[in-house]
Amino acid sequence: MNIQMCDLKGQYLKIKDEIDAAIQEVIDSTAFIKGKEVSLFQDELASYLGVKHVIGCANGTDALQVALMALDLKPGDEVITPDFTFIATVEVVALLGLTPILVDVDPSTFTIDIKRLEEAITPKTKAIIPVHLFGQCANMDEVMRVAQKHNLYVIEDTAQALGADYYHSDGRVAKAGTIGTIGTTSFFPSKNLGCYGDGGALFTNDDALAAEIRSIANHGMKVRYHHDRIGVNSRLDTIQAAILRVKLKYLDSFNKARIEAANVYDAMLKPCSKVITPARAKWSNHIFHQYTLKLTGVDRDKLQKELAAKGIPTMVYYPIPLHMQKAFDPYREFNLGRSFQVSDTLSNSVISLPMHTELTDDVIKYIVDNLMVALKE
Ligand SMILES: *Cc1c(COP(=O)(O)O)cnc(C)c1O
């Protein structure tokens, strides 16, 4: 059995004809930059998400950076992010001369802890970046309540949850990334909507902000060669947009395949006393960018080695919480006195199993059977 964390090849083979044709069409047109596929994809994703504006960019990290640049922030302003996320979320905050304030996460959903979020707010706080980690939304009703109370911007990092539904407490349903001031995402190949290289996007319902974002991502210009501000060059390639147009049509079925695989894992892992299967938040569905277990009383390194010997890859997202990263030493003083007990514990106890759109019940059974043997259960 050839088991992968993410089976991009298997997925490609199922849609090969459409993908190949879409790529060839762009090559034939030679409109590699800002071809029609880019604006078509932006419109299609906007209508899928139910948001007014989608602006493509070069990757998910740029999306976060451009989002922060579009807000009127100044050096020293504080931006709150969860401590347990991929570094990109926080890196851009520091890069722009803003101060990253890290907050612990909820032990069951791994998303930002609302109580700790409120405690971290100071007069310098200007924005919150909740992360919809592993495919499930942060508690956005609570994030928005806190943001409104303190007049803060909200940038939703939706790199791992594109297509997830958020269930507002008043019954409305919204797509992840469309609730805050700006939503951002990544089309890195292994993401739920992945392209065949790098790509990213921003979403907003605010017309003025959308114009600002478009300008920043295009060298700070609105009129050609008139540069109103310092911007960046961050574009979604036409070829990637063409691929994404094909894959967007399948996003719901891709996410459904992940959910079904997760349900099979859950059922098969039920007898296993040393693992805690992923919790489902009541405010969001879970589209399983990752299927992440919490281990109790298990030597994780040994387990990973034993599974690898059986041809089963596993990953640890994330082995070091951000407050322990060397790169954040300069910001330690801002994060002293805050507890990161949950992210510390998670980084030592989580393990992600293979999760993708092509998993079969047989493969899942093979993985779980071997996991049970390794755990002596
Ligand atoms: C992947 C990811 C990013 C960055 O996306 P890139 O396209 O790789 O730059 C940002 N935040 C989170 C949570 C991610 O998982």
Short mmCIF file of C-alpha atoms and ligand atoms in Angstrom, two decimals:
data_model
loop_
_atom_site.label_atom_id
_atom_site.label_comp_id
_atom_site.label_asym_id
_atom_site.label_seq_id
_atom_site.Cartn_x
_atom_site.Cartn_y
_atom_site.Cartn_z
CA MET A 1 0.00 0.00 0.00
CA ASN A 2 1.32 3.42 -0.95
CA ILE A 3 -0.15 5.69 1.71
CA GLN A 4 0.40 9.44 1.65
CA MET A 5 -0.54 12.26 4.01
CA CYS A 6 -2.19 13.93 1.02
CA ASP A 7 -2.77 12.11 -2.29
CA LEU A 8 -2.54 14.83 -4.92
CA LYS A 9 -1.82 12.40 -7.74
CA GLY A 10 -4.89 10.25 -7.16
CA GLN A 11 -7.09 13.34 -7.10
CA TYR A 12 -5.49 14.74 -10.26
CA LEU A 13 -6.06 11.52 -12.20
CA LYS A 14 -9.81 11.78 -11.57
CA ILE A 15 -10.03 15.27 -13.09
CA LYS A 16 -7.04 15.03 -15.42
CA ASP A 17 -8.88 15.76 -18.68
CA GLU A 18 -10.46 18.94 -17.36
CA ILE A 19 -7.28 20.14 -15.70
CA ASP A 20 -5.07 19.43 -18.69
CA ALA A 21 -7.48 21.24 -21.00
CA ALA A 22 -7.66 24.25 -18.67
CA ILE A 23 -3.85 24.51 -18.49
CA GLN A 24 -3.45 24.09 -22.23
CA GLU A 25 -5.98 26.84 -22.88
CA VAL A 26 -3.94 29.31 -20.83
CA ILE A 27 -0.74 28.31 -22.62
CA ASP A 28 -2.45 28.75 -25.99
CA SER A 29 -3.67 32.20 -24.95
CA THR A 30 -0.23 33.15 -23.49
CA ALA A 31 -2.11 35.41 -21.06
CA PHE A 32 0.00 34.12 -18.18
CA ILE A 33 -0.45 37.22 -16.04
CA LYS A 34 -3.92 38.60 -15.33
CA GLY A 35 -5.56 36.36 -17.92
CA LYS A 36 -9.34 36.12 -17.95
CA GLU A 37 -9.25 33.00 -15.78
CA VAL A 38 -8.11 35.09 -12.83
CA SER A 39 -11.14 37.38 -12.79
CA LEU A 40 -13.47 34.50 -13.64
CA PHE A 41 -12.11 32.48 -10.72
CA GLN A 42 -12.38 35.48 -8.38
CA ASP A 43 -16.03 35.94 -9.37
CA GLU A 44 -16.81 32.24 -9.01
CA LEU A 45 -15.16 31.99 -5.60
CA ALA A 46 -16.97 35.16 -4.48
CA SER A 47 -20.31 33.67 -5.43
CA TYR A 48 -19.42 30.32 -3.79
CA LEU A 49 -18.49 32.10 -0.57
CA GLY A 50 -21.32 34.63 -0.69
CA VAL A 51 -18.89 37.54 -0.38
CA LYS A 52 -18.70 40.71 -2.46
CA HIS A 53 -15.01 40.75 -3.36
CA VAL A 54 -12.36 38.08 -3.85
CA ILE A 55 -8.86 39.27 -4.72
CA GLY A 56 -6.30 36.68 -5.79
CA CYS A 57 -2.68 36.91 -4.68
CA ALA A 58 0.51 34.88 -4.77
CA ASN A 59 0.09 32.76 -1.62
CA GLY A 60 -1.65 32.59 1.75
CA THR A 61 1.15 34.37 3.59
CA ASP A 62 0.96 37.31 1.18
CA ALA A 63 -2.81 37.35 1.67
CA LEU A 64 -2.29 37.90 5.40
CA GLN A 65 0.39 40.53 4.80
CA VAL A 66 -1.69 42.46 2.26
CA ALA A 67 -4.71 42.29 4.58
CA LEU A 68 -2.71 43.85 7.41
CA MET A 69 -1.26 46.49 5.05
CA ALA A 70 -4.77 47.47 3.98
CA LEU A 71 -5.75 48.39 7.54
CA ASP A 72 -4.57 51.67 8.99
CA LEU A 73 -2.14 50.17 11.47
CA LYS A 74 1.07 51.74 12.71
CA PRO A 75 4.27 50.26 14.15
CA GLY A 76 3.76 49.11 17.70
CA ASP A 77 0.07 48.35 17.26
CA GLU A 78 -0.78 44.97 18.72
CA VAL A 79 -2.30 42.14 16.70
CA ILE A 80 -3.62 39.09 18.51
CA THR A 81 -3.20 35.60 17.04
CA PRO A 82 -3.50 32.10 18.47
CA ASP A 83 -0.26 30.56 19.76
CA PHE A 84 -1.02 27.24 18.07
CA THR A 85 -0.95 27.82 14.30
CA PHE A 86 1.36 27.83 11.30
CA ILE A 87 3.98 30.57 11.60
CA ALA A 88 2.68 32.52 8.56
CA THR A 89 -0.23 33.86 10.61
CA VAL A 90 2.12 35.68 12.95
CA GLU A 91 5.22 36.20 10.82
CA VAL A 92 3.57 38.93 8.75
CA VAL A 93 2.54 40.82 11.90
CA ALA A 94 6.17 41.06 12.97
CA LEU A 95 7.38 41.77 9.45
CA LEU A 96 5.19 44.88 9.28
CA GLY A 97 6.57 46.26 12.55
CA LEU A 98 3.41 45.37 14.45
CA THR A 99 3.53 43.53 17.75
CA PRO A 100 2.35 39.90 17.75
CA ILE A 101 0.36 39.03 20.85
CA LEU A 102 -0.06 35.30 21.24
CA VAL A 103 -3.05 33.75 22.92
CA ASP A 104 -3.64 30.16 24.05
CA VAL A 105 -6.19 27.94 22.34
CA ASP A 106 -9.21 25.91 23.34
CA PRO A 107 -8.18 22.33 24.23
CA SER A 108 -10.97 20.65 22.27
CA THR A 109 -11.21 22.69 19.02
CA PHE A 110 -7.59 24.02 18.98
CA THR A 111 -8.97 27.47 18.01
CA ILE A 112 -8.39 30.74 19.86
CA ASP A 113 -9.52 30.73 23.51
CA ILE A 114 -12.05 33.55 23.85
CA LYS A 115 -11.48 34.18 27.56
CA ARG A 116 -7.71 34.49 27.00
CA LEU A 117 -8.35 36.66 23.95
CA GLU A 118 -10.29 39.17 26.07
CA GLU A 119 -7.58 39.14 28.72
CA ALA A 120 -4.91 39.96 26.11
CA ILE A 121 -6.55 43.16 24.87
CA THR A 122 -4.75 46.43 25.69
CA PRO A 123 -5.23 50.02 24.47
CA LYS A 124 -2.72 49.18 21.71
CA THR A 125 -4.68 46.22 20.34
CA LYS A 126 -5.91 46.90 16.79
CA ALA A 127 -6.69 43.54 15.21
CA ILE A 128 -7.38 39.88 15.87
CA ILE A 129 -6.41 37.07 13.48
CA PRO A 130 -8.48 34.02 14.39
CA VAL A 131 -7.31 30.86 12.60
CA HIS A 132 -9.81 28.26 11.42
CA LEU A 133 -7.41 25.48 12.28
CA PHE A 134 -7.41 22.00 10.71
CA GLY A 135 -10.71 22.67 8.89
CA GLN A 136 -12.93 24.03 11.62
CA CYS A 137 -13.92 27.63 12.37
CA ALA A 138 -12.91 29.57 15.45
CA ASN A 139 -15.83 30.77 17.58
CA MET A 140 -16.58 33.77 15.35
CA ASP A 141 -19.67 35.03 17.18
CA GLU A 142 -17.50 35.48 20.25
CA VAL A 143 -14.52 36.84 18.29
CA MET A 144 -16.80 39.42 16.64
CA ARG A 145 -18.41 40.34 19.96
CA VAL A 146 -14.98 41.02 21.47
CA ALA A 147 -13.85 42.87 18.32
CA GLN A 148 -16.92 45.11 18.27
CA LYS A 149 -16.64 45.86 21.97
CA HIS A 150 -13.03 47.02 21.54
CA ASN A 151 -13.30 48.38 17.99
CA LEU A 152 -10.84 45.89 16.47
CA TYR A 153 -10.36 44.59 12.94
CA VAL A 154 -10.73 40.86 12.36
CA ILE A 155 -8.73 38.99 9.72
CA GLU A 156 -9.85 35.37 9.40
CA ASP A 157 -7.02 33.03 8.41
CA THR A 158 -9.02 30.55 6.34
CA ALA A 159 -6.05 28.74 4.77
CA GLN A 160 -7.16 25.45 6.35
CA ALA A 161 -10.94 25.80 6.17
CA LEU A 162 -12.03 27.02 2.75
CA GLY A 163 -15.62 25.90 2.27
CA ALA A 164 -16.38 25.29 5.96
CA ASP A 165 -19.74 26.56 7.21
CA TYR A 166 -20.09 28.77 10.25
CA TYR A 167 -23.37 28.51 12.17
CA HIS A 168 -24.17 31.84 13.81
CA SER A 169 -26.04 31.62 17.11
CA ASP A 170 -29.01 33.42 15.48
CA GLY A 171 -29.33 30.64 12.90
CA ARG A 172 -27.60 32.33 9.93
CA VAL A 173 -24.98 30.25 8.12
CA ALA A 174 -21.88 31.86 6.59
CA LYS A 175 -18.82 30.52 4.83
CA ALA A 176 -15.57 30.59 6.81
CA GLY A 177 -13.62 33.74 5.97
CA THR A 178 -16.61 35.97 5.20
CA ILE A 179 -17.48 37.11 8.72
CA GLY A 180 -14.60 39.37 9.77
CA THR A 181 -13.23 42.54 8.17
CA ILE A 182 -11.11 40.49 5.72
CA GLY A 183 -10.74 36.76 5.13
CA THR A 184 -7.57 35.22 3.70
CA THR A 185 -6.78 31.84 2.25
CA SER A 186 -4.04 29.77 0.64
CA PHE A 187 -4.23 27.53 -2.41
CA PHE A 188 -1.04 25.62 -1.48
CA PRO A 189 -1.42 22.20 -3.18
CA SER A 190 -2.37 20.26 -0.05
CA LYS A 191 -5.00 22.75 1.18
CA ASN A 192 -8.67 21.78 0.75
CA LEU A 193 -8.77 23.92 -2.40
CA GLY A 194 -5.21 23.55 -3.66
CA CYS A 195 -3.69 24.64 -6.95
CA TYR A 196 -0.58 23.20 -8.65
CA GLY A 197 1.90 25.64 -7.20
CA ASP A 198 1.41 28.68 -4.96
CA GLY A 199 -1.69 30.82 -4.75
CA GLY A 200 -3.81 32.75 -2.29
CA ALA A 201 -6.75 35.13 -1.98
CA LEU A 202 -8.42 37.74 0.20
CA PHE A 203 -12.16 38.23 0.68
CA THR A 204 -14.13 41.22 1.90
CA ASN A 205 -17.57 42.79 1.66
CA ASP A 206 -16.09 46.31 2.02
CA ASP A 207 -15.76 48.08 -1.37
CA ALA A 208 -13.15 50.61 -0.23
CA LEU A 209 -11.05 47.93 1.44
CA ALA A 210 -11.25 45.75 -1.68
CA ALA A 211 -9.94 48.63 -3.80
CA GLU A 212 -7.12 49.19 -1.31
CA ILE A 213 -6.23 45.48 -1.30
CA ARG A 214 -6.17 45.34 -5.12
CA SER A 215 -3.91 48.35 -5.20
CA ILE A 216 -1.49 47.09 -2.52
CA ALA A 217 -1.13 43.71 -4.24
CA ASN A 218 -0.35 45.58 -7.46
CA HIS A 219 2.60 47.81 -6.47
CA GLY A 220 0.37 50.31 -4.69
CA MET A 221 -1.20 51.57 -7.88
CA LYS A 222 -4.77 52.18 -8.96
CA VAL A 223 -3.90 54.01 -12.17
CA ARG A 224 -1.05 52.44 -14.14
CA TYR A 225 2.36 53.82 -13.11
CA HIS A 226 0.77 56.12 -10.52
CA HIS A 227 1.91 54.69 -7.20
CA ASP A 228 -0.19 55.96 -4.28
CA ARG A 229 1.58 53.96 -1.61
CA ILE A 230 4.25 51.31 -1.18
CA GLY A 231 2.74 48.02 -2.20
CA VAL A 232 3.93 44.56 -3.18
CA ASN A 233 3.78 42.37 -6.25
CA SER A 234 1.46 39.54 -5.35
CA ARG A 235 -0.57 37.94 -8.12
CA LEU A 236 -2.44 34.71 -8.69
CA ASP A 237 -1.01 33.18 -11.89
CA THR A 238 -3.48 32.59 -14.72
CA ILE A 239 -2.55 28.90 -14.93
CA GLN A 240 -3.26 28.47 -11.22
CA ALA A 241 -6.57 30.32 -11.57
CA ALA A 242 -7.54 28.02 -14.45
CA ILE A 243 -6.77 24.96 -12.30
CA LEU A 244 -8.67 26.46 -9.37
CA ARG A 245 -11.73 27.10 -11.55
CA VAL A 246 -11.89 23.38 -12.29
CA LYS A 247 -11.24 22.36 -8.69
CA LEU A 248 -13.69 24.86 -7.16
CA LYS A 249 -16.53 22.93 -8.83
CA TYR A 250 -15.45 19.89 -6.83
CA LEU A 251 -14.68 21.64 -3.53
CA ASP A 252 -17.88 20.55 -1.81
CA SER A 253 -17.42 16.94 -2.92
CA PHE A 254 -13.74 17.06 -1.92
CA ASN A 255 -14.70 18.35 1.52
CA LYS A 256 -17.43 15.72 1.78
CA ALA A 257 -14.88 12.98 1.03
CA ARG A 258 -12.68 14.31 3.85
CA ILE A 259 -15.62 14.41 6.27
CA GLU A 260 -16.58 10.84 5.37
CA ALA A 261 -13.00 9.64 5.86
CA ALA A 262 -12.94 11.38 9.26
CA ASN A 263 -16.18 9.67 10.26
CA VAL A 264 -14.71 6.27 9.33
CA TYR A 265 -11.57 7.03 11.37
CA ASP A 266 -13.74 8.11 14.33
CA ALA A 267 -15.77 4.90 14.27
CA MET A 268 -12.74 2.63 13.90
CA LEU A 269 -10.81 4.45 16.63
CA LYS A 270 -13.64 4.24 19.14
CA PRO A 271 -12.23 1.24 21.06
CA CYS A 272 -8.86 2.95 21.38
CA SER A 273 -8.43 4.40 24.89
CA LYS A 274 -5.15 6.22 24.23
CA VAL A 275 -6.39 8.56 21.52
CA ILE A 276 -8.92 11.37 21.57
CA THR A 277 -10.55 11.84 18.16
CA PRO A 278 -11.21 15.37 16.82
CA ALA A 279 -13.94 17.35 18.56
CA ARG A 280 -16.63 19.01 16.47
CA ALA A 281 -17.43 22.57 17.48
CA LYS A 282 -21.14 23.36 17.75
CA TRP A 283 -20.65 26.58 15.74
CA SER A 284 -18.94 25.09 12.66
CA ASN A 285 -18.77 22.02 10.52
CA HIS A 286 -15.35 20.41 10.25
CA ILE A 287 -13.91 19.88 6.76
CA PHE A 288 -10.79 18.10 7.97
CA HIS A 289 -7.85 19.80 6.40
CA GLN A 290 -6.12 17.61 8.97
CA TYR A 291 -7.36 14.68 11.01
CA THR A 292 -5.59 15.31 14.29
CA LEU A 293 -5.64 13.05 17.33
CA LYS A 294 -4.65 13.85 20.88
CA LEU A 295 -2.56 11.04 22.39
CA THR A 296 -2.64 10.21 26.09
CA GLY A 297 0.27 8.40 27.70
CA VAL A 298 1.91 7.51 24.37
CA ASP A 299 5.53 7.84 23.23
CA ARG A 300 4.75 9.82 20.08
CA ASP A 301 8.18 9.55 18.44
CA LYS A 302 8.16 5.78 18.88
CA LEU A 303 4.62 5.56 17.53
CA GLN A 304 5.53 7.59 14.44
CA LYS A 305 8.53 5.33 13.78
CA GLU A 306 6.48 2.17 14.16
CA LEU A 307 3.81 3.43 11.80
CA ALA A 308 6.41 4.63 9.30
CA ALA A 309 7.86 1.09 9.30
CA LYS A 310 4.41 -0.08 8.14
CA GLY A 311 4.35 2.53 5.38
CA ILE A 312 2.05 4.89 7.27
CA PRO A 313 3.10 8.54 7.28
CA THR A 314 2.06 10.81 10.15
CA MET A 315 2.80 14.45 10.91
CA VAL A 316 2.89 16.66 13.96
CA TYR A 317 1.15 20.00 13.41
CA TYR A 318 2.65 21.82 15.29
CA PRO A 319 5.57 20.50 17.34
CA ILE A 320 6.61 23.87 18.80
CA PRO A 321 4.06 26.51 19.82
CA LEU A 322 4.82 30.00 18.51
CA HIS A 323 5.71 31.47 21.91
CA MET A 324 8.59 28.94 22.07
CA GLN A 325 9.95 29.71 18.59
CA LYS A 326 13.35 31.39 18.49
CA ALA A 327 12.06 33.92 15.95
CA PHE A 328 9.70 35.29 18.60
CA ASP A 329 12.38 35.94 21.21
CA PRO A 330 12.22 39.69 20.46
CA TYR A 331 8.52 39.66 21.35
CA ARG A 332 8.87 37.59 24.52
CA GLU A 333 8.36 40.64 26.76
CA PHE A 334 4.93 41.25 25.24
CA ASN A 335 3.89 37.68 25.88
CA LEU A 336 5.23 37.20 29.39
CA GLY A 337 2.79 36.36 32.11
CA ARG A 338 0.33 34.74 29.74
CA SER A 339 -0.38 31.03 30.08
CA PHE A 340 0.15 28.80 27.05
CA GLN A 341 -0.63 25.62 28.91
CA VAL A 342 -2.95 24.24 26.24
CA SER A 343 -0.71 24.90 23.24
CA ASP A 344 2.27 23.52 25.19
CA THR A 345 0.33 20.34 25.91
CA LEU A 346 -1.04 20.02 22.37
CA SER A 347 2.34 20.43 20.72
CA ASN A 348 3.55 17.46 22.76
CA SER A 349 0.53 15.24 22.26
CA VAL A 350 -1.08 15.76 18.83
CA ILE A 351 -0.55 13.61 15.78
CA SER A 352 -2.15 13.96 12.34
CA LEU A 353 -3.04 10.88 10.30
CA PRO A 354 -3.24 10.74 6.50
CA MET A 355 -6.20 12.83 5.31
CA HIS A 356 -7.18 13.56 1.73
CA THR A 357 -9.95 13.12 -0.82
CA GLU A 358 -8.84 9.69 -2.05
CA LEU A 359 -8.80 7.71 1.23
CA THR A 360 -10.66 4.41 1.12
CA ASP A 361 -12.12 2.48 4.04
CA ASP A 362 -9.52 -0.26 3.45
CA VAL A 363 -6.65 2.17 3.79
CA ILE A 364 -8.17 3.74 6.90
CA LYS A 365 -8.62 0.26 8.39
CA TYR A 366 -4.98 -0.59 7.67
CA ILE A 367 -3.88 2.65 9.36
CA VAL A 368 -6.10 2.15 12.40
CA ASP A 369 -5.24 -1.56 12.78
CA ASN A 370 -1.55 -0.73 12.81
CA LEU A 371 -2.10 2.17 15.19
CA MET A 372 -3.88 -0.19 17.59
CA VAL A 373 -1.06 -2.72 17.38
CA ALA A 374 1.54 -0.01 18.02
CA LEU A 375 -0.47 1.26 20.99
CA LYS A 376 -1.03 -2.36 22.20
CA GLU A 377 -4.81 -1.89 22.12
C1 LIG B 1 -0.84 27.26 4.71
C2 LIG B 1 -1.15 28.30 5.71
C3 LIG B 1 -0.79 29.65 5.54
C4 LIG B 1 0.12 30.13 4.45
O1 LIG B 1 -0.19 29.80 3.17
P1 LIG B 1 0.96 29.79 2.03
O2 LIG B 1 0.15 29.76 0.79
O3 LIG B 1 1.79 28.59 2.23
O4 LIG B 1 1.72 31.06 2.15
C5 LIG B 1 -1.22 30.56 6.47
N1 LIG B 1 -1.93 30.19 7.55
C6 LIG B 1 -2.26 28.91 7.78
C7 LIG B 1 -3.05 28.57 8.98
C8 LIG B 1 -1.87 27.92 6.88
O5 LIG B 1 -2.18 26.65 7.13
#
